[in-house]
mmCIF file of C-alpha atoms in Angstrom:
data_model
loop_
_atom_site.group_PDB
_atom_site.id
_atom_site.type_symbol
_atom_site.label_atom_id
_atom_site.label_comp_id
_atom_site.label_asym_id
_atom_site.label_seq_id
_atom_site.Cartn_x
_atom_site.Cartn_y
_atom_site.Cartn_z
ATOM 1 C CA UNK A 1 -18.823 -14.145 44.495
ATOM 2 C CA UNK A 2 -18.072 -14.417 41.163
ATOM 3 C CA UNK A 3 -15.928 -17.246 38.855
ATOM 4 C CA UNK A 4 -13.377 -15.044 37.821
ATOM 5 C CA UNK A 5 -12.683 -14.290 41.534
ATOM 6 C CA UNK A 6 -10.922 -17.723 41.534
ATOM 7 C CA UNK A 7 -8.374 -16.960 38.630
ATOM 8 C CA UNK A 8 -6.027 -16.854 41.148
ATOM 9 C CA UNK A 9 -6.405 -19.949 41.969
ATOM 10 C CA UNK A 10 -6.518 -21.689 38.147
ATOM 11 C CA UNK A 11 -2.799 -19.512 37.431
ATOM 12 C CA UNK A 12 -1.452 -21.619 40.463
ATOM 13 C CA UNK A 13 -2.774 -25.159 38.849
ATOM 14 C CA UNK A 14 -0.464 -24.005 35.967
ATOM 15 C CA UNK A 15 2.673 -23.284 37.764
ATOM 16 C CA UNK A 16 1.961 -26.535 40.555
ATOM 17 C CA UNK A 17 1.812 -28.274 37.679
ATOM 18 C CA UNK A 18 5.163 -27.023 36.316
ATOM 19 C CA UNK A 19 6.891 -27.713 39.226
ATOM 20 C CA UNK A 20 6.030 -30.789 39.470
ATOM 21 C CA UNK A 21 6.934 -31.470 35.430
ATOM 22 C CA UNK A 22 10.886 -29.774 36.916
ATOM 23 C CA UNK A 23 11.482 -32.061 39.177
ATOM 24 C CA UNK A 24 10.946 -34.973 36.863
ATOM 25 C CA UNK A 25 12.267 -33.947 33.524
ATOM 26 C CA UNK A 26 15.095 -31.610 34.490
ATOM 27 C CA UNK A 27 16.543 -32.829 37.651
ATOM 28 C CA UNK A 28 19.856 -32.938 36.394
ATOM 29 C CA UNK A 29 22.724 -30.085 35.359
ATOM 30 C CA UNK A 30 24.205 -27.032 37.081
ATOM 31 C CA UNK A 31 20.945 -24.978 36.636
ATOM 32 C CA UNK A 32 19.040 -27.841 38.267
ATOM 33 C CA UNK A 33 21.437 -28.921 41.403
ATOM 34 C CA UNK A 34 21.724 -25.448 42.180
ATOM 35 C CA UNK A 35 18.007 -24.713 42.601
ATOM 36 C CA UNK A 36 17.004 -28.343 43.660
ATOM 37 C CA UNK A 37 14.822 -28.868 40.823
ATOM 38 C CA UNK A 38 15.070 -32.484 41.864
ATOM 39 C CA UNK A 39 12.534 -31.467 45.078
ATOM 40 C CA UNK A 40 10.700 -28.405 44.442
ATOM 41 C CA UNK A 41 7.884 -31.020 42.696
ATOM 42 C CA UNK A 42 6.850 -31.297 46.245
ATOM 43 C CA UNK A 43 5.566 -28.201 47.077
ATOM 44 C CA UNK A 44 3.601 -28.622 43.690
ATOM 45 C CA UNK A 45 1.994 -31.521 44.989
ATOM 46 C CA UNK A 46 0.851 -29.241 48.255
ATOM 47 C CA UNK A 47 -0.089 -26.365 46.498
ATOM 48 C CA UNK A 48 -2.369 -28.591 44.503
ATOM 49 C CA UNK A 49 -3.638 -30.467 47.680
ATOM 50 C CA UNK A 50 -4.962 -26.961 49.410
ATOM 51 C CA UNK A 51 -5.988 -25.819 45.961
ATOM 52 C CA UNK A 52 -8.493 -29.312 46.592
ATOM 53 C CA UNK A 53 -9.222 -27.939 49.688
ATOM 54 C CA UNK A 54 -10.076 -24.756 49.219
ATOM 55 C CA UNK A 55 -12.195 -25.121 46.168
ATOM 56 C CA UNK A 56 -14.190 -27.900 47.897
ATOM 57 C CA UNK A 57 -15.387 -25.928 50.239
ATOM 58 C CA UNK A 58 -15.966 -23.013 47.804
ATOM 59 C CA UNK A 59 -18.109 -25.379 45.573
ATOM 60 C CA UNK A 60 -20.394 -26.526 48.418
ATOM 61 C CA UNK A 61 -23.908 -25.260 48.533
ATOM 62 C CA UNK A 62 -25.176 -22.995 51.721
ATOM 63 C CA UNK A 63 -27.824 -26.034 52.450
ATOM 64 C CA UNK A 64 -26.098 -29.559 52.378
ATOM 65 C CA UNK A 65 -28.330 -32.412 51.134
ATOM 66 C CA UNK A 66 -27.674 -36.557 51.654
ATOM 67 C CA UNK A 67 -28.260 -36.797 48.099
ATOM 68 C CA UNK A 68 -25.813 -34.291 47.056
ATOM 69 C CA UNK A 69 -22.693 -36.126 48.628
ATOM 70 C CA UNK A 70 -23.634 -38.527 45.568
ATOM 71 C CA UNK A 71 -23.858 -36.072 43.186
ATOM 72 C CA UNK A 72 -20.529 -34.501 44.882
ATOM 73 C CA UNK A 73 -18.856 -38.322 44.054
ATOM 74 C CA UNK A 74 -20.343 -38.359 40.693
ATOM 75 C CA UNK A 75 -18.393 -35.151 39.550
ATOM 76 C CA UNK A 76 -14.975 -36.160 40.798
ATOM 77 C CA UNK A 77 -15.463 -39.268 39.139
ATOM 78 C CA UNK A 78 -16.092 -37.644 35.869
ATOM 79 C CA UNK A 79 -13.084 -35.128 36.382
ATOM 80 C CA UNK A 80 -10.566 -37.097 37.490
ATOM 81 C CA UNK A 81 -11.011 -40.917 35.654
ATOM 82 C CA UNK A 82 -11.844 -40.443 31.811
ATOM 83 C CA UNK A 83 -8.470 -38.945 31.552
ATOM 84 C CA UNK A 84 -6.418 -40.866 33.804
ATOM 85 C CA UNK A 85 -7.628 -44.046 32.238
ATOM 86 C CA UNK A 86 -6.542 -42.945 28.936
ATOM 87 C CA UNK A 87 -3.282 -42.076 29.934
ATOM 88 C CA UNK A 88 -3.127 -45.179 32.220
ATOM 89 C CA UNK A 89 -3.372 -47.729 28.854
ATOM 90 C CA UNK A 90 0.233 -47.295 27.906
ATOM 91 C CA UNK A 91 1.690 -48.105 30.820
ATOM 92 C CA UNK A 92 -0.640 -50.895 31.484
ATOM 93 C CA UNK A 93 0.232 -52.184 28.262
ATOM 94 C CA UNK A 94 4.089 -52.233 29.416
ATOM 95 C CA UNK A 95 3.416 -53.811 32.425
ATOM 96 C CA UNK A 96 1.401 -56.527 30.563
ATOM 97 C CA UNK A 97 3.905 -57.127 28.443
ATOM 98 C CA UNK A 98 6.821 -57.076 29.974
ATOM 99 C CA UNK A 99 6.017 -59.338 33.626
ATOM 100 C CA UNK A 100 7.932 -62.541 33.984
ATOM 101 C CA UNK A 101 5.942 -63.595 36.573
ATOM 102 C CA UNK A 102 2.112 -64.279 36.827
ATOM 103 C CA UNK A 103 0.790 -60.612 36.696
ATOM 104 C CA UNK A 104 -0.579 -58.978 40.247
ATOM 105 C CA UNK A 105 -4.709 -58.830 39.330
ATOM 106 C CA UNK A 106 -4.603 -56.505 42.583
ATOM 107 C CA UNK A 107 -2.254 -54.029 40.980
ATOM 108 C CA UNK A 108 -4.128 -53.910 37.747
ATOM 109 C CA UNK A 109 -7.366 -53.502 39.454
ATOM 110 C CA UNK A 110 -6.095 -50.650 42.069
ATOM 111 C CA UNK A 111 -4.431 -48.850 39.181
ATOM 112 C CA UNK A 112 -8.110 -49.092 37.068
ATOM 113 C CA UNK A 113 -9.537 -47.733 40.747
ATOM 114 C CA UNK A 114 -6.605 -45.403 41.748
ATOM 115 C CA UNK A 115 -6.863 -47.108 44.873
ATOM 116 C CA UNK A 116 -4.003 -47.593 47.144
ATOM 117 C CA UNK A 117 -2.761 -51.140 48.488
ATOM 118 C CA UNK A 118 -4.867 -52.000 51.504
ATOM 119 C CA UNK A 119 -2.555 -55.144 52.310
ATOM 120 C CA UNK A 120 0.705 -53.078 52.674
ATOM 121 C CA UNK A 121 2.330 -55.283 49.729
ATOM 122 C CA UNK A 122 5.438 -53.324 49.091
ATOM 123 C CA UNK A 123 5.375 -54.626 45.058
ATOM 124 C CA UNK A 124 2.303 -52.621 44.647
ATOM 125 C CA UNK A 125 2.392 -48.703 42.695
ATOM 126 C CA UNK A 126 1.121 -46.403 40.436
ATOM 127 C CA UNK A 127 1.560 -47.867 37.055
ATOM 128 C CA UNK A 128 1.112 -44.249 36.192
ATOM 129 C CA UNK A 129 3.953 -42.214 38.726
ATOM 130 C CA UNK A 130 2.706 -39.048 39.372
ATOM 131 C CA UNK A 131 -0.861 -41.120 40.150
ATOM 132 C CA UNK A 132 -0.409 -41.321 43.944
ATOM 133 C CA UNK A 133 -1.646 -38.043 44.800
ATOM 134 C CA UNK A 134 -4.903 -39.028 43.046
ATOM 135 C CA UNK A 135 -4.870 -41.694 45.785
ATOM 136 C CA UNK A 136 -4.546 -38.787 47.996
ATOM 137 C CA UNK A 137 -7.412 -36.602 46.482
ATOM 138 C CA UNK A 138 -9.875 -39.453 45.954
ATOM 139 C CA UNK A 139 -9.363 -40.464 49.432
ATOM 140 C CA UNK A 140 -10.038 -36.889 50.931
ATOM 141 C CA UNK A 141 -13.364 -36.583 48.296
ATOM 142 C CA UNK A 142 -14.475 -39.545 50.226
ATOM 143 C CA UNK A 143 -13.887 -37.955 53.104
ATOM 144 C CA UNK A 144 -15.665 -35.378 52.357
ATOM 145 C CA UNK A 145 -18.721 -37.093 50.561
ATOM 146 C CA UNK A 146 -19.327 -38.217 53.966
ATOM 147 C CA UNK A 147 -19.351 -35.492 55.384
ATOM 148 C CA UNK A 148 -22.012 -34.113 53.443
ATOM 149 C CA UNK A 149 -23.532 -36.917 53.683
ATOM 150 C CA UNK A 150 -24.284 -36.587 57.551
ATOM 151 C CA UNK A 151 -24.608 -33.116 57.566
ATOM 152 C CA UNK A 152 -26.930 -30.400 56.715
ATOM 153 C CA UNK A 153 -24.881 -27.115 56.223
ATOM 154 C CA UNK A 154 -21.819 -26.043 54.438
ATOM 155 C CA UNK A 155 -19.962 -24.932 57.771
ATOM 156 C CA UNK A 156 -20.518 -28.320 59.424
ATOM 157 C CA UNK A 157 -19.192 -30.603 56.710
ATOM 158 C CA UNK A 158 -16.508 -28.577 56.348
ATOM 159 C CA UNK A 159 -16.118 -28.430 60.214
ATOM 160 C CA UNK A 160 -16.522 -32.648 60.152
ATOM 161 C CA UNK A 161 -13.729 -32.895 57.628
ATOM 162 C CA UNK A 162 -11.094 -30.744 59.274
ATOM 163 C CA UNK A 163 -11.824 -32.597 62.691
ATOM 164 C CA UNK A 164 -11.688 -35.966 61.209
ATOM 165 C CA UNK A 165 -8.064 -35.491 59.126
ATOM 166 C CA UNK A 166 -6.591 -33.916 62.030
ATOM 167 C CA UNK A 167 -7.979 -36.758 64.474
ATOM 168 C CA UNK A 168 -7.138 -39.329 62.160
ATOM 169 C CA UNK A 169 -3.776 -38.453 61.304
ATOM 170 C CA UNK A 170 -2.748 -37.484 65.442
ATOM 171 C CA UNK A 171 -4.260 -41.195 66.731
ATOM 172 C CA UNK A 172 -2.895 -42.657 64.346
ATOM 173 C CA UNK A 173 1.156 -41.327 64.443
ATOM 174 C CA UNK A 174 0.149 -41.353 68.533
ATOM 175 C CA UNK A 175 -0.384 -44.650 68.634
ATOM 176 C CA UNK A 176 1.926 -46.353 66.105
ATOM 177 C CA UNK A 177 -0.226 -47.231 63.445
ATOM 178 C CA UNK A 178 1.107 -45.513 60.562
ATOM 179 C CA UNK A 179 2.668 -47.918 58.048
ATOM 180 C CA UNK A 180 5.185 -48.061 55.940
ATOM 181 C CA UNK A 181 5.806 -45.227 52.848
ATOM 182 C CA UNK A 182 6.540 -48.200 50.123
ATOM 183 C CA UNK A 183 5.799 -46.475 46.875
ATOM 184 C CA UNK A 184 3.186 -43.714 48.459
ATOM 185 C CA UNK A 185 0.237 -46.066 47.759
ATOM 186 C CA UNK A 186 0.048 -47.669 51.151
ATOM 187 C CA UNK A 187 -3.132 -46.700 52.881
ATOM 188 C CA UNK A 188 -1.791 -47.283 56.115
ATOM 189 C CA UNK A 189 0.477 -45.162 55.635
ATOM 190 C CA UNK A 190 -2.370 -42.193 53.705
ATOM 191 C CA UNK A 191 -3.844 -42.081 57.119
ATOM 192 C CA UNK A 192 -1.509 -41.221 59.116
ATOM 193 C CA UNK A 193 0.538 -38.770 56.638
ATOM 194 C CA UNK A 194 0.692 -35.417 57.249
ATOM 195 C CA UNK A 195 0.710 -34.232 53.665
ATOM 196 C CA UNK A 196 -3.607 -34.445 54.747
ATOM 197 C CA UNK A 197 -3.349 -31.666 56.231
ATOM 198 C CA UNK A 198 -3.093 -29.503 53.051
ATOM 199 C CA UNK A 199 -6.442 -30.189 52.656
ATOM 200 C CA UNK A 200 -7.294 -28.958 55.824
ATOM 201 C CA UNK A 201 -4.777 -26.131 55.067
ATOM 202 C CA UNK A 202 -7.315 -25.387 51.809
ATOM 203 C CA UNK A 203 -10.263 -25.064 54.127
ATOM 204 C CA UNK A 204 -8.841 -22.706 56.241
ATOM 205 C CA UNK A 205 -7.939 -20.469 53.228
ATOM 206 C CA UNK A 206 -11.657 -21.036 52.121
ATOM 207 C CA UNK A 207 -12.936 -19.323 55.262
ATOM 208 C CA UNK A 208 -10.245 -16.305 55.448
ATOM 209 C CA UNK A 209 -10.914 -15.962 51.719
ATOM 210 C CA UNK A 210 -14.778 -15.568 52.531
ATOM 211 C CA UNK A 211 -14.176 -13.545 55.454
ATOM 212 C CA UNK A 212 -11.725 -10.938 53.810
ATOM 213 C CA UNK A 213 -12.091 -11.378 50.207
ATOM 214 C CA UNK A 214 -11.004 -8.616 47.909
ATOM 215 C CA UNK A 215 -7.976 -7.809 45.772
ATOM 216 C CA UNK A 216 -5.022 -6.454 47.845
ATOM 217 C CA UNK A 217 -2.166 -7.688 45.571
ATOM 218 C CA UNK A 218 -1.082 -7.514 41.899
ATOM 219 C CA UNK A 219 -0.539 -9.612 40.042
ATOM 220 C CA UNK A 220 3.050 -9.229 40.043
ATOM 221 C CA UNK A 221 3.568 -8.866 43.950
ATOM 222 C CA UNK A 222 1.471 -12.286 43.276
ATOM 223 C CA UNK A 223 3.764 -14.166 41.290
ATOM 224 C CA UNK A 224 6.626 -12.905 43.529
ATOM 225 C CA UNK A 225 5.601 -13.895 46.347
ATOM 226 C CA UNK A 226 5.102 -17.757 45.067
ATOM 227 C CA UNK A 227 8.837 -17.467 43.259
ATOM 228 C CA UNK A 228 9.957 -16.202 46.926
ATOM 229 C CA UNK A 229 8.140 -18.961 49.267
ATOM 230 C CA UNK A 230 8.872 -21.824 46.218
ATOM 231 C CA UNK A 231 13.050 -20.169 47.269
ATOM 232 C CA UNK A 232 12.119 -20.296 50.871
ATOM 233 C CA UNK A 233 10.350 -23.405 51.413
ATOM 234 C CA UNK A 234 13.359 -25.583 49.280
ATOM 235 C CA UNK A 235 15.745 -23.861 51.863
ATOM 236 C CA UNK A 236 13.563 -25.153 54.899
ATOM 237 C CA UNK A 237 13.527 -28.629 53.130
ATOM 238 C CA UNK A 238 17.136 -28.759 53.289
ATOM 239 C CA UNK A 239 17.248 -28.996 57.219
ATOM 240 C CA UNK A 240 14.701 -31.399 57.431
ATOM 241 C CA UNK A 241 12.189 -29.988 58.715
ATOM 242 C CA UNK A 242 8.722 -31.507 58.984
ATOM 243 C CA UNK A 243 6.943 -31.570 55.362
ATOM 244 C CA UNK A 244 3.677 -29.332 56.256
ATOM 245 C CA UNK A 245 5.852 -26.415 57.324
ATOM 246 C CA UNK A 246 8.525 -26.388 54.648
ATOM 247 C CA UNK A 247 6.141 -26.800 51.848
ATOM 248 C CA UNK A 248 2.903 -27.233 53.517
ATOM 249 C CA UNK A 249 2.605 -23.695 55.080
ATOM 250 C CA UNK A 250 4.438 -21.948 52.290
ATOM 251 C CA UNK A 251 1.817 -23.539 50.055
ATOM 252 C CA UNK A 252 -1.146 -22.180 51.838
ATOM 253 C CA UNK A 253 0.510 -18.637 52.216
ATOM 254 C CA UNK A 254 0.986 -18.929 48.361
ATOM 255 C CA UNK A 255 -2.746 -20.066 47.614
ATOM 256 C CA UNK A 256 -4.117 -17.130 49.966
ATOM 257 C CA UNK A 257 -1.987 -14.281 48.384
ATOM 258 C CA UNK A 258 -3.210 -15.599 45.017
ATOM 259 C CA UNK A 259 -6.468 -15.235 46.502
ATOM 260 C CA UNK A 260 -6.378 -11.997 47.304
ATOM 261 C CA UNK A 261 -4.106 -10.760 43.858
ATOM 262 C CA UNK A 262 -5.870 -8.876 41.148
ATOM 263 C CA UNK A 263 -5.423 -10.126 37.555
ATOM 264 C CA UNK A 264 -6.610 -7.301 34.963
ATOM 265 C CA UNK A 265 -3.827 -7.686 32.342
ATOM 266 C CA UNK A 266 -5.001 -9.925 30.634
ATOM 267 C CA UNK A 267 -2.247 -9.866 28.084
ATOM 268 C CA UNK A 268 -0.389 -11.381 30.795
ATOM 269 C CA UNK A 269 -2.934 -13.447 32.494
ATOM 270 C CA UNK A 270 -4.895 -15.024 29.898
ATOM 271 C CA UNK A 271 -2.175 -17.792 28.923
ATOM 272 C CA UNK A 272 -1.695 -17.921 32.376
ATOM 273 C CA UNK A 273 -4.739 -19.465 32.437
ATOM 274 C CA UNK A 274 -4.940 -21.361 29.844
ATOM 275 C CA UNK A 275 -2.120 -23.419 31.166
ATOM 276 C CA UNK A 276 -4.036 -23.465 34.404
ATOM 277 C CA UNK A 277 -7.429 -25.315 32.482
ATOM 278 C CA UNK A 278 -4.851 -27.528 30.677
ATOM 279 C CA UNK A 279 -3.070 -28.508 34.119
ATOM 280 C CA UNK A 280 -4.580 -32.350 35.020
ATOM 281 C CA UNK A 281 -3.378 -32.773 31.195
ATOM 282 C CA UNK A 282 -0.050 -31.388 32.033
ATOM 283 C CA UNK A 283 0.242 -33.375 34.767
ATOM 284 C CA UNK A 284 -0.390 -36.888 33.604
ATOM 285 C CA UNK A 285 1.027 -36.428 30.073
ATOM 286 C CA UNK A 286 4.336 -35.356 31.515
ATOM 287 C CA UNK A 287 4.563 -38.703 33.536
ATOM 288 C CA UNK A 288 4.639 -40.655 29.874
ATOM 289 C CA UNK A 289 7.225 -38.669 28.570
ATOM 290 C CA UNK A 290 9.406 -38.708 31.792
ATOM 291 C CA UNK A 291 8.629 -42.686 31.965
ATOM 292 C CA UNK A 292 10.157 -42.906 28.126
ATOM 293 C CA UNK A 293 12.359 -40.225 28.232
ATOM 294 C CA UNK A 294 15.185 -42.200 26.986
ATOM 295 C CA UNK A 295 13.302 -42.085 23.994
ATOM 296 C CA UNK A 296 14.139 -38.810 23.777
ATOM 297 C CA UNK A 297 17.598 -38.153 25.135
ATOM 298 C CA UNK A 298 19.084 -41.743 24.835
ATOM 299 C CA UNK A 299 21.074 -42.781 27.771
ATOM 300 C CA UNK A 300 21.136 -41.177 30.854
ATOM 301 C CA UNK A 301 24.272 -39.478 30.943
ATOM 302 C CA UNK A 302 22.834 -37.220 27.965
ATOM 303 C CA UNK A 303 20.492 -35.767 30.820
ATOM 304 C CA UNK A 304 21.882 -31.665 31.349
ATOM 305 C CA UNK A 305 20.059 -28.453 31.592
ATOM 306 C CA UNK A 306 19.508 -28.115 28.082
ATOM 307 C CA UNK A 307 17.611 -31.987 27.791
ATOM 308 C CA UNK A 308 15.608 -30.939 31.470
ATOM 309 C CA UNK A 309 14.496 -27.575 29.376
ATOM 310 C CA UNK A 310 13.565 -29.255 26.193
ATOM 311 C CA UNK A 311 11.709 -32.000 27.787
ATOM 312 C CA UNK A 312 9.701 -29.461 30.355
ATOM 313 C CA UNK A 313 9.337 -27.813 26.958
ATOM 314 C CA UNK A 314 8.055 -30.757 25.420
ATOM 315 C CA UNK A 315 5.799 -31.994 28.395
ATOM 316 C CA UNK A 316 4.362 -28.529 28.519
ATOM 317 C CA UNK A 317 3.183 -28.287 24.500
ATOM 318 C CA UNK A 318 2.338 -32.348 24.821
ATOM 319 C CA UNK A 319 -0.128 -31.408 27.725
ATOM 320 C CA UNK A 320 -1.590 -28.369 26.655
ATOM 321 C CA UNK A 321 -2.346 -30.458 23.245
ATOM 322 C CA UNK A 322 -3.654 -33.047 25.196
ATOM 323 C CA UNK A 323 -5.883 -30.962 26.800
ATOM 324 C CA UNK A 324 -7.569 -29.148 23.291
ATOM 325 C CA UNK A 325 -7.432 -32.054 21.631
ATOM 326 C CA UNK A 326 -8.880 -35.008 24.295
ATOM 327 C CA UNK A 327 -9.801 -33.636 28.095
ATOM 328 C CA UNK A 328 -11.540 -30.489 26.952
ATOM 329 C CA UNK A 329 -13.844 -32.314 24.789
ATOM 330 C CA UNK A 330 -14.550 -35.293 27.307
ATOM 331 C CA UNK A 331 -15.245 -32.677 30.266
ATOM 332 C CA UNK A 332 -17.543 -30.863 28.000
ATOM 333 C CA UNK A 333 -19.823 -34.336 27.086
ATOM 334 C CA UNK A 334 -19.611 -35.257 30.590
ATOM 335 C CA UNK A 335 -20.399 -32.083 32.373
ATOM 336 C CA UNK A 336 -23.575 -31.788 29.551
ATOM 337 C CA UNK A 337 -24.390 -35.400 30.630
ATOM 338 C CA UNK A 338 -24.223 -34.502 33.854
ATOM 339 C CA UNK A 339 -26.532 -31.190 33.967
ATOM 340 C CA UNK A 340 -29.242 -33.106 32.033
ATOM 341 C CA UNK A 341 -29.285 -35.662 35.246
ATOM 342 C CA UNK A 342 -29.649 -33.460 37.489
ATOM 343 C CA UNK A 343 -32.534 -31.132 38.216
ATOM 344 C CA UNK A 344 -31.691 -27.462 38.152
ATOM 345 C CA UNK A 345 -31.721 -25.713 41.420
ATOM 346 C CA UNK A 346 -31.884 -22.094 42.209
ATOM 347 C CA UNK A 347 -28.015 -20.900 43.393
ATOM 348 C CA UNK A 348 -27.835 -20.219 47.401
ATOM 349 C CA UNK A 349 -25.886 -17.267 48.259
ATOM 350 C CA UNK A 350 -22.293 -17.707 48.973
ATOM 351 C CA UNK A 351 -21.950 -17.072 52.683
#
């Protein structure tokens, strides 16, 4: 199955990301109250969390080696911290600066790691907001690192991850262990969140996808459908129902019809994508200007429709920039780097 099979899937990055950039830049004004910009950022975060999950399992060989879990490590590594880091030194600058008190060497170290607080000390965050869910996705690479790790085929370390989420998450809600939200870097609290099952949500998609795979929708039907479920899934929110089936669910129903849409206008599609590539970008950038946004605007009370536009606006351009001018180039060194380390192997047929 070919790349350009998945440019469903690199059109949603783009708009996840832009929902996510909404609810943080433009949560305030007529337009925004009235469509609840101020939470449709969630089912961003989802969409992006079975996007992990489905592409996972789409980027694991036929024949699993021990050796390629580290190899599997080595690549999210590469993806996800040469960017964050940069992006992380302005903030950590602030933070530096700015503490009255003898600075946390735990916080600065977990931020450096994007690893979440292991004590439960409710002081401790994401210097850089928007951050968490890398606490999220780093923890379920892990997860499934070891799961290559002990198996042998692509089916059972797929299998081993869904079993262990949804085991770990059940004991742990069954038998009161889950901790305390704090600021959503708690890792008592990771395990035992539901929001893990996107992932598993991701693999599921991965194996209808491979079962069924073939275009059935437009690309307009496509984007419909996501504008309709984003409507839908805000209006479940609203009665408080449980997270994975007001966004969770809509999410995967999103990622699957995307999966299954047909993108030949490429008129229409190929900015699309672009904003799709430029997406991680997007996503931290945006968390600068929303931390400084007063910058921008001044006080709060200047914060309408027209500021939430301009500064989407802004965060969009800034993170598309970003991407040209910094992540682009990085991925390219690194993913040369990395093909020169490791011995070319004949492709296995997708299953």
């Amino acid at each position: 199955m070919s790349s350009n099979k998945l440019e469903g899937i690199q059109i949603l990055r783009g708009y996840a990301a832009m929902l996510v950039v909404v609810t943080h830049l433009w949560s305030v004004g007529v337009i925004s109250s009235t469509l609840r910009f101020s939470r449709i950022g969630g089912l961003g975060v989802d969409i992006f969390f079975v996007i992990s999950g489905f592409i996972m399992c789409y980027s694991l060989k036929d024949r699993v080696l021990a050796s390629d879990s580290v190899q599997f490590l080595k690549k999210r590594v590469y993806r996800v911290y040469p960017i964050y880091l940069l992006v992380l030194i302005p903030f950590l600058i602030q933070y530096l600066s700015q503490a009255k008190v003898p600075v946390d060497p735990l916080l600065i170290i977990g931020n450096l790691l994007l690893s979440p607080s292991f004590l439960g000390s409710p002081e401790y965050r994401m210097l850089v907001g928007p951050a968490w869910t890398l606490t999220y996705e780093l923890f379920f690479y892990v997860l499934f690192a070891v799961a290559m790790f002990s198996s042998r085929s692509k089916n059972r370390a797929i299998y081993t991850v869904i079993v262990t989420i949804v085991l770990l998450v059940t004991l742990v809600n069954l038998f009161g262990l889950k901790g305390d939200r704090l600021q959503w870097s708690n890792f008592q609290y990771i395990v035992g969140d539901t929001l893990l099952f996107n992932f598993v949500i991701g693999c599921v998609c991965y194996f209808v996808w491979r079962k069924y795979g073939r275009a059935l929708f437009s690309f307009w039907t496509a984007l419909g459908t996501a504008l309709l479920l984003t409507v839908v899934s805000l209006f479940l929110s609203k009665f408080g129902l449980p997270r994975i089936l007001s966004l969770g669910l809509p999410a995967g129903i999103i990622v699957l019809v995307f999966l299954f849409a047909e993108f030949e206008n490429r008129s229409l599609t190929k900015p699309l994508l672009f904003l799709g590539s430029a997406s991680y970008s997007i996503y931290l950038i945006h968390a600068l200007i929303a931390h400084w946004k007063h910058l921008f605007i001044g006080v709060a009370a200047l914060e309408n429709d027209l500021t939430g536009l301009l500064l989407t606006g802004l965060a969009l351009a800034s993170g598309c920039i970003f991407y040209v001018i910094v992540e682009n180039p990085i991925s390219r060194v690194l993913h040369e780097r990395s093909k020169r380390a490791t011995p070319a192997a004949a492709p296995l047929r997708e299953g």
